[in-house]
Amino acid sequence: MSPDLTFWAVAVLAVFIVALSKSGLVGSLGLVGVPLLSLVIPARDAAGMMLPLLLVMDAIAIWTYRKDADWRILRIMLPGAFVGTIIGWVLWSFVSDAMVLLFVGILTLLFILDALLPLRKKLEGLPPSRPWGTFWGGAAGFTSFISHTGGPPFQIYVLPQKLSPVIFSGTTAFFFAIVNTAKLVPYFFLGQLNVANLERAAILAPLAIAGVILGVFLVRRISVKRFYQLTYWLVFLLSLKLIYDGAVGVFFTSPVA
């Protein structure tokens, strides 16, 4: 397969998966977009190409779920997310993509293990903690800025609240729409929104729109029990993938001379 065909095949798969995640159906899968694209283009270019597409998906998602967000959770998490975004901007040149993947993967695996313990069951349904939500909002803002992998930190705080699938999806949509919009100015000054990335994003935009619409159709027809079973399993599997990719990049990839 030629390099161009390989790129477009991977890009179509990555964008469609991320689009489905934007609907809330398989939210944890959204973080595979940049790692997948990193197979065919540099990771920083992958992040730059994805941001305009994410904003297109966000616009559809927030319109769809415009009455369904839990603003109590958003008011707790968003201030931390803005701080995390600024930290990501400051550390952009010092933190590698592999470091972020490893960090997110370990955090996510710990979250899944914690969810299996009796303590987590006792905490479910309690009012959200503001300090805890600010911390995880900051982690989501930071990891989202570096590689669009803010889903796991966000879910660590929100999943135990046991929202309905529609409210969970709406809260996720508004959170990341706001965070992604805040990333536009830093990405512009870092050179991530270059002409090549914008052209690729424009070509893939119709696919992004179709994926979100399909996901919204499905999320309104899935049971709460199946929704959370699917989400937890996907988060677990993706945590292992992130740890593997991050560890390979941090410990086993030789620096380029």
PDB file of C-alpha atoms in Angstrom, residues 6-217:
ATOM      1  CA  THR A   6      -1.759   4.053   4.261  1.00  0.00           C
ATOM      2  CA  PHE A   7      -2.183   7.507   5.792  1.00  0.00           C
ATOM      3  CA  TRP A   8      -5.774   7.902   4.608  1.00  0.00           C
ATOM      4  CA  ALA A   9      -6.751   4.384   5.694  1.00  0.00           C
ATOM      5  CA  VAL A  10      -5.420   5.005   9.208  1.00  0.00           C
ATOM      6  CA  ALA A  11      -6.835   8.542   9.311  1.00  0.00           C
ATOM      7  CA  VAL A  12     -10.332   7.394   8.333  1.00  0.00           C
ATOM      8  CA  LEU A  13     -10.295   4.701  11.032  1.00  0.00           C
ATOM      9  CA  ALA A  14      -8.952   7.092  13.689  1.00  0.00           C
ATOM     10  CA  VAL A  15     -11.423   9.871  12.926  1.00  0.00           C
ATOM     11  CA  PHE A  16     -14.418   7.532  12.824  1.00  0.00           C
ATOM     12  CA  ILE A  17     -13.516   6.010  16.212  1.00  0.00           C
ATOM     13  CA  VAL A  18     -13.019   9.437  17.756  1.00  0.00           C
ATOM     14  CA  ALA A  19     -16.322  10.617  16.269  1.00  0.00           C
ATOM     15  CA  LEU A  20     -18.167   7.701  17.837  1.00  0.00           C
ATOM     16  CA  SER A  21     -16.544   8.557  21.156  1.00  0.00           C
ATOM     17  CA  LYS A  22     -17.762  12.152  20.890  1.00  0.00           C
ATOM     18  CA  SER A  23     -21.324  10.897  20.957  1.00  0.00           C
ATOM     19  CA  GLY A  24     -20.611   9.345  24.361  1.00  0.00           C
ATOM     20  CA  LEU A  25     -21.147   5.804  23.106  1.00  0.00           C
ATOM     21  CA  VAL A  26     -17.542   4.657  23.546  1.00  0.00           C
ATOM     22  CA  GLY A  27     -16.032   7.718  25.195  1.00  0.00           C
ATOM     23  CA  SER A  28     -12.848   5.990  26.296  1.00  0.00           C
ATOM     24  CA  LEU A  29     -11.971   5.055  22.725  1.00  0.00           C
ATOM     25  CA  GLY A  30     -11.532   8.677  21.736  1.00  0.00           C
ATOM     26  CA  LEU A  31      -8.004   8.711  23.097  1.00  0.00           C
ATOM     27  CA  VAL A  32      -6.766   6.282  20.414  1.00  0.00           C
ATOM     28  CA  GLY A  33      -7.002   8.978  17.725  1.00  0.00           C
ATOM     29  CA  VAL A  34      -3.554  10.536  18.155  1.00  0.00           C
ATOM     30  CA  PRO A  35      -1.766   7.214  18.886  1.00  0.00           C
ATOM     31  CA  LEU A  36      -3.301   5.709  15.737  1.00  0.00           C
ATOM     32  CA  LEU A  37      -2.381   8.684  13.575  1.00  0.00           C
ATOM     33  CA  SER A  38       1.107   8.626  15.066  1.00  0.00           C
ATOM     34  CA  LEU A  39       1.675   5.440  13.110  1.00  0.00           C
ATOM     35  CA  VAL A  40       1.666   7.438   9.864  1.00  0.00           C
ATOM     36  CA  ILE A  41       2.540  11.062  10.810  1.00  0.00           C
ATOM     37  CA  PRO A  42       4.459  12.702  13.684  1.00  0.00           C
ATOM     38  CA  ALA A  43       2.481  12.765  16.933  1.00  0.00           C
ATOM     39  CA  ARG A  44       2.477  16.563  17.184  1.00  0.00           C
ATOM     40  CA  ASP A  45       1.103  16.836  13.623  1.00  0.00           C
ATOM     41  CA  ALA A  46      -1.518  14.235  14.530  1.00  0.00           C
ATOM     42  CA  ALA A  47      -2.635  16.365  17.475  1.00  0.00           C
ATOM     43  CA  GLY A  48      -2.768  19.480  15.301  1.00  0.00           C
ATOM     44  CA  MET A  49      -4.777  17.760  12.573  1.00  0.00           C
ATOM     45  CA  MET A  50      -7.258  16.349  15.087  1.00  0.00           C
ATOM     46  CA  LEU A  51      -8.082  19.611  16.875  1.00  0.00           C
ATOM     47  CA  PRO A  52     -10.248  21.170  14.087  1.00  0.00           C
ATOM     48  CA  LEU A  53     -12.012  17.827  13.654  1.00  0.00           C
ATOM     49  CA  LEU A  54     -12.631  17.599  17.386  1.00  0.00           C
ATOM     50  CA  LEU A  55     -14.197  21.055  17.326  1.00  0.00           C
ATOM     51  CA  VAL A  56     -16.529  20.023  14.478  1.00  0.00           C
ATOM     52  CA  MET A  57     -17.538  16.927  16.460  1.00  0.00           C
ATOM     53  CA  ASP A  58     -17.937  19.008  19.623  1.00  0.00           C
ATOM     54  CA  ALA A  59     -20.313  21.410  17.887  1.00  0.00           C
ATOM     55  CA  ILE A  60     -22.616  18.556  16.864  1.00  0.00           C
ATOM     56  CA  ALA A  61     -22.399  16.886  20.264  1.00  0.00           C
ATOM     57  CA  ILE A  62     -23.213  19.984  22.320  1.00  0.00           C
ATOM     58  CA  TRP A  63     -26.138  20.824  20.034  1.00  0.00           C
ATOM     59  CA  THR A  64     -27.448  17.287  20.425  1.00  0.00           C
ATOM     60  CA  TYR A  65     -27.001  17.244  24.210  1.00  0.00           C
ATOM     61  CA  ARG A  66     -27.651  20.945  24.793  1.00  0.00           C
ATOM     62  CA  LYS A  67     -30.186  20.202  27.562  1.00  0.00           C
ATOM     63  CA  ASP A  68     -28.465  17.155  29.040  1.00  0.00           C
ATOM     64  CA  ALA A  69     -25.233  18.303  30.713  1.00  0.00           C
ATOM     65  CA  ASP A  70     -24.603  18.175  34.466  1.00  0.00           C
ATOM     66  CA  TRP A  71     -23.377  21.743  35.041  1.00  0.00           C
ATOM     67  CA  ARG A  72     -22.611  21.059  38.701  1.00  0.00           C
ATOM     68  CA  ILE A  73     -19.817  18.720  37.589  1.00  0.00           C
ATOM     69  CA  LEU A  74     -18.664  21.097  34.855  1.00  0.00           C
ATOM     70  CA  ARG A  75     -18.387  24.029  37.280  1.00  0.00           C
ATOM     71  CA  ILE A  76     -16.162  21.889  39.480  1.00  0.00           C
ATOM     72  CA  MET A  77     -13.898  20.509  36.735  1.00  0.00           C
ATOM     73  CA  LEU A  78     -13.458  23.334  34.227  1.00  0.00           C
ATOM     74  CA  PRO A  79     -11.316  25.707  36.351  1.00  0.00           C
ATOM     75  CA  GLY A  80      -8.784  22.919  36.854  1.00  0.00           C
ATOM     76  CA  ALA A  81      -8.955  22.076  33.144  1.00  0.00           C
ATOM     77  CA  PHE A  82      -7.962  25.616  32.190  1.00  0.00           C
ATOM     78  CA  VAL A  83      -4.980  25.440  34.542  1.00  0.00           C
ATOM     79  CA  GLY A  84      -4.018  22.059  33.076  1.00  0.00           C
ATOM     80  CA  THR A  85      -4.216  23.504  29.561  1.00  0.00           C
ATOM     81  CA  ILE A  86      -1.838  26.316  30.483  1.00  0.00           C
ATOM     82  CA  ILE A  87       0.586  23.853  32.092  1.00  0.00           C
ATOM     83  CA  GLY A  88       0.466  21.721  28.935  1.00  0.00           C
ATOM     84  CA  TRP A  89       1.320  24.778  26.841  1.00  0.00           C
ATOM     85  CA  VAL A  90       4.263  25.688  29.085  1.00  0.00           C
ATOM     86  CA  LEU A  91       5.630  22.137  29.129  1.00  0.00           C
ATOM     87  CA  TRP A  92       4.959  21.399  25.430  1.00  0.00           C
ATOM     88  CA  SER A  93       8.656  21.354  24.525  1.00  0.00           C
ATOM     89  CA  PHE A  94       9.735  19.291  27.535  1.00  0.00           C
ATOM     90  CA  VAL A  95       7.126  16.530  27.812  1.00  0.00           C
ATOM     91  CA  SER A  96       7.165  13.802  25.165  1.00  0.00           C
ATOM     92  CA  ASP A  97       4.035  12.120  23.825  1.00  0.00           C
ATOM     93  CA  ALA A  98       5.282   8.787  25.206  1.00  0.00           C
ATOM     94  CA  MET A  99       5.555  10.241  28.724  1.00  0.00           C
ATOM     95  CA  VAL A 100       1.966  11.450  28.540  1.00  0.00           C
ATOM     96  CA  LEU A 101       0.694   8.087  27.248  1.00  0.00           C
ATOM     97  CA  LEU A 102       2.466   6.241  30.061  1.00  0.00           C
ATOM     98  CA  PHE A 103       1.167   8.679  32.684  1.00  0.00           C
ATOM     99  CA  VAL A 104      -2.418   8.472  31.418  1.00  0.00           C
ATOM    100  CA  GLY A 105      -2.254   4.679  31.106  1.00  0.00           C
ATOM    101  CA  ILE A 106      -1.068   4.166  34.687  1.00  0.00           C
ATOM    102  CA  LEU A 107      -3.656   6.577  36.081  1.00  0.00           C
ATOM    103  CA  THR A 108      -6.405   4.861  34.125  1.00  0.00           C
ATOM    104  CA  LEU A 109      -5.402   1.364  35.225  1.00  0.00           C
ATOM    105  CA  LEU A 110      -5.346   2.501  38.862  1.00  0.00           C
ATOM    106  CA  PHE A 111      -8.813   3.963  38.349  1.00  0.00           C
ATOM    107  CA  ILE A 112     -10.168   0.655  37.069  1.00  0.00           C
ATOM    108  CA  LEU A 113      -8.556  -1.287  39.927  1.00  0.00           C
ATOM    109  CA  ASP A 114      -9.956   1.216  42.406  1.00  0.00           C
ATOM    110  CA  ALA A 115     -13.432   0.808  40.898  1.00  0.00           C
ATOM    111  CA  LEU A 116     -13.320  -2.872  41.870  1.00  0.00           C
ATOM    112  CA  LEU A 117     -12.633  -2.170  45.564  1.00  0.00           C
ATOM    113  CA  PRO A 118     -15.383  -1.907  48.205  1.00  0.00           C
ATOM    114  CA  LEU A 119     -14.387   1.678  48.999  1.00  0.00           C
ATOM    115  CA  ARG A 120     -15.370   2.815  45.519  1.00  0.00           C
ATOM    116  CA  LYS A 121     -18.800   1.239  45.885  1.00  0.00           C
ATOM    117  CA  LYS A 122     -19.350   3.192  49.106  1.00  0.00           C
ATOM    118  CA  LEU A 123     -18.404   6.450  47.421  1.00  0.00           C
ATOM    119  CA  GLU A 124     -20.701   6.032  44.424  1.00  0.00           C
ATOM    120  CA  GLY A 125     -23.632   8.411  44.401  1.00  0.00           C
ATOM    121  CA  LEU A 126     -22.135  10.888  46.887  1.00  0.00           C
ATOM    122  CA  PRO A 127     -21.983  14.575  45.876  1.00  0.00           C
ATOM    123  CA  PRO A 128     -18.925  15.346  43.734  1.00  0.00           C
ATOM    124  CA  SER A 129     -15.906  16.590  45.692  1.00  0.00           C
ATOM    125  CA  ARG A 130     -14.714  20.012  44.496  1.00  0.00           C
ATOM    126  CA  PRO A 131     -10.965  19.547  45.256  1.00  0.00           C
ATOM    127  CA  TRP A 132     -10.968  16.060  43.681  1.00  0.00           C
ATOM    128  CA  GLY A 133     -12.860  17.318  40.655  1.00  0.00           C
ATOM    129  CA  THR A 134     -10.513  20.276  40.232  1.00  0.00           C
ATOM    130  CA  PHE A 135      -7.523  17.921  40.321  1.00  0.00           C
ATOM    131  CA  TRP A 136      -8.943  15.518  37.733  1.00  0.00           C
ATOM    132  CA  GLY A 137     -10.142  18.425  35.621  1.00  0.00           C
ATOM    133  CA  GLY A 138      -6.554  19.718  35.615  1.00  0.00           C
ATOM    134  CA  ALA A 139      -5.223  16.289  34.648  1.00  0.00           C
ATOM    135  CA  ALA A 140      -7.787  16.087  31.829  1.00  0.00           C
ATOM    136  CA  GLY A 141      -6.862  19.567  30.576  1.00  0.00           C
ATOM    137  CA  PHE A 142      -3.143  18.767  30.592  1.00  0.00           C
ATOM    138  CA  THR A 143      -3.366  15.393  28.859  1.00  0.00           C
ATOM    139  CA  SER A 144      -5.935  16.723  26.402  1.00  0.00           C
ATOM    140  CA  PHE A 145      -3.574  19.541  25.436  1.00  0.00           C
ATOM    141  CA  ILE A 146      -0.578  17.273  24.864  1.00  0.00           C
ATOM    142  CA  SER A 147      -2.248  14.445  22.937  1.00  0.00           C
ATOM    143  CA  HIS A 148      -6.077  14.716  23.137  1.00  0.00           C
ATOM    144  CA  THR A 149      -6.103  11.979  25.801  1.00  0.00           C
ATOM    145  CA  GLY A 150      -8.171  13.792  28.419  1.00  0.00           C
ATOM    146  CA  GLY A 151     -10.893  11.135  28.521  1.00  0.00           C
ATOM    147  CA  PRO A 152      -9.524   8.848  31.265  1.00  0.00           C
ATOM    148  CA  PRO A 153      -8.862  11.592  33.885  1.00  0.00           C
ATOM    149  CA  PHE A 154     -12.313  13.025  33.151  1.00  0.00           C
ATOM    150  CA  GLN A 155     -13.923   9.600  33.517  1.00  0.00           C
ATOM    151  CA  ILE A 156     -12.063   8.837  36.751  1.00  0.00           C
ATOM    152  CA  TYR A 157     -14.057  11.633  38.362  1.00  0.00           C
ATOM    153  CA  VAL A 158     -17.347  11.398  36.457  1.00  0.00           C
ATOM    154  CA  LEU A 159     -18.009   7.661  36.018  1.00  0.00           C
ATOM    155  CA  PRO A 160     -18.525   6.981  39.758  1.00  0.00           C
ATOM    156  CA  GLN A 161     -21.316   9.602  39.716  1.00  0.00           C
ATOM    157  CA  LYS A 162     -23.417   7.030  37.813  1.00  0.00           C
ATOM    158  CA  LEU A 163     -25.067   9.524  35.494  1.00  0.00           C
ATOM    159  CA  SER A 164     -27.509   8.290  32.884  1.00  0.00           C
ATOM    160  CA  PRO A 165     -25.852   7.597  29.511  1.00  0.00           C
ATOM    161  CA  VAL A 166     -27.408  10.735  27.993  1.00  0.00           C
ATOM    162  CA  ILE A 167     -26.370  13.043  30.876  1.00  0.00           C
ATOM    163  CA  PHE A 168     -22.896  11.486  30.922  1.00  0.00           C
ATOM    164  CA  SER A 169     -22.583  12.055  27.172  1.00  0.00           C
ATOM    165  CA  GLY A 170     -23.826  15.638  27.427  1.00  0.00           C
ATOM    166  CA  THR A 171     -21.462  16.474  30.283  1.00  0.00           C
ATOM    167  CA  THR A 172     -18.561  14.959  28.355  1.00  0.00           C
ATOM    168  CA  ALA A 173     -19.520  16.891  25.212  1.00  0.00           C
ATOM    169  CA  PHE A 174     -19.628  20.278  26.932  1.00  0.00           C
ATOM    170  CA  PHE A 175     -16.437  19.685  28.930  1.00  0.00           C
ATOM    171  CA  PHE A 176     -14.303  18.819  25.926  1.00  0.00           C
ATOM    172  CA  ALA A 177     -15.918  21.402  23.649  1.00  0.00           C
ATOM    173  CA  ILE A 178     -14.839  24.101  26.093  1.00  0.00           C
ATOM    174  CA  VAL A 179     -11.378  22.585  26.671  1.00  0.00           C
ATOM    175  CA  ASN A 180     -10.731  22.097  22.938  1.00  0.00           C
ATOM    176  CA  THR A 181     -11.762  25.675  22.192  1.00  0.00           C
ATOM    177  CA  ALA A 182      -9.295  26.880  24.826  1.00  0.00           C
ATOM    178  CA  LYS A 183      -6.523  24.977  22.990  1.00  0.00           C
ATOM    179  CA  LEU A 184      -6.941  26.913  19.730  1.00  0.00           C
ATOM    180  CA  VAL A 185      -4.755  29.886  20.607  1.00  0.00           C
ATOM    181  CA  PRO A 186      -1.845  27.830  22.027  1.00  0.00           C
ATOM    182  CA  TYR A 187      -1.974  25.403  19.082  1.00  0.00           C
ATOM    183  CA  PHE A 188      -1.863  28.335  16.646  1.00  0.00           C
ATOM    184  CA  PHE A 189       1.229  29.838  18.263  1.00  0.00           C
ATOM    185  CA  LEU A 190       2.901  26.416  18.448  1.00  0.00           C
ATOM    186  CA  GLY A 191       2.427  25.973  14.687  1.00  0.00           C
ATOM    187  CA  GLN A 192       0.113  22.974  14.995  1.00  0.00           C
ATOM    188  CA  LEU A 193      -2.653  24.522  12.893  1.00  0.00           C
ATOM    189  CA  ASN A 194      -0.603  24.640   9.701  1.00  0.00           C
ATOM    190  CA  VAL A 195      -2.038  24.503   6.189  1.00  0.00           C
ATOM    191  CA  ALA A 196      -1.341  20.781   5.671  1.00  0.00           C
ATOM    192  CA  ASN A 197      -3.114  19.814   8.898  1.00  0.00           C
ATOM    193  CA  LEU A 198      -6.102  22.053   8.129  1.00  0.00           C
ATOM    194  CA  GLU A 199      -6.442  20.618   4.600  1.00  0.00           C
ATOM    195  CA  ARG A 200      -6.435  17.048   5.921  1.00  0.00           C
ATOM    196  CA  ALA A 201      -8.984  17.991   8.586  1.00  0.00           C
ATOM    197  CA  ALA A 202     -11.292  19.565   5.979  1.00  0.00           C
ATOM    198  CA  ILE A 203     -11.270  16.387   3.877  1.00  0.00           C
ATOM    199  CA  LEU A 204     -12.080  14.216   6.907  1.00  0.00           C
ATOM    200  CA  ALA A 205     -14.763  16.529   8.363  1.00  0.00           C
ATOM    201  CA  PRO A 206     -17.773  14.803   6.690  1.00  0.00           C
ATOM    202  CA  LEU A 207     -16.690  11.471   8.177  1.00  0.00           C
ATOM    203  CA  ALA A 208     -16.379  13.099  11.599  1.00  0.00           C
ATOM    204  CA  ILE A 209     -19.926  14.449  11.348  1.00  0.00           C
ATOM    205  CA  ALA A 210     -21.342  11.079  10.254  1.00  0.00           C
ATOM    206  CA  GLY A 211     -19.603   9.267  13.111  1.00  0.00           C
ATOM    207  CA  VAL A 212     -21.019  11.591  15.769  1.00  0.00           C
ATOM    208  CA  ILE A 213     -24.552  11.319  14.364  1.00  0.00           C
ATOM    209  CA  LEU A 214     -24.356   7.518  14.312  1.00  0.00           C
ATOM    210  CA  GLY A 215     -23.045   7.430  17.878  1.00  0.00           C
ATOM    211  CA  VAL A 216     -25.814   9.724  19.141  1.00  0.00           C
ATOM    212  CA  PHE A 217     -28.410   7.454  17.530  1.00  0.00           C
TER     213      PHE A 217
END
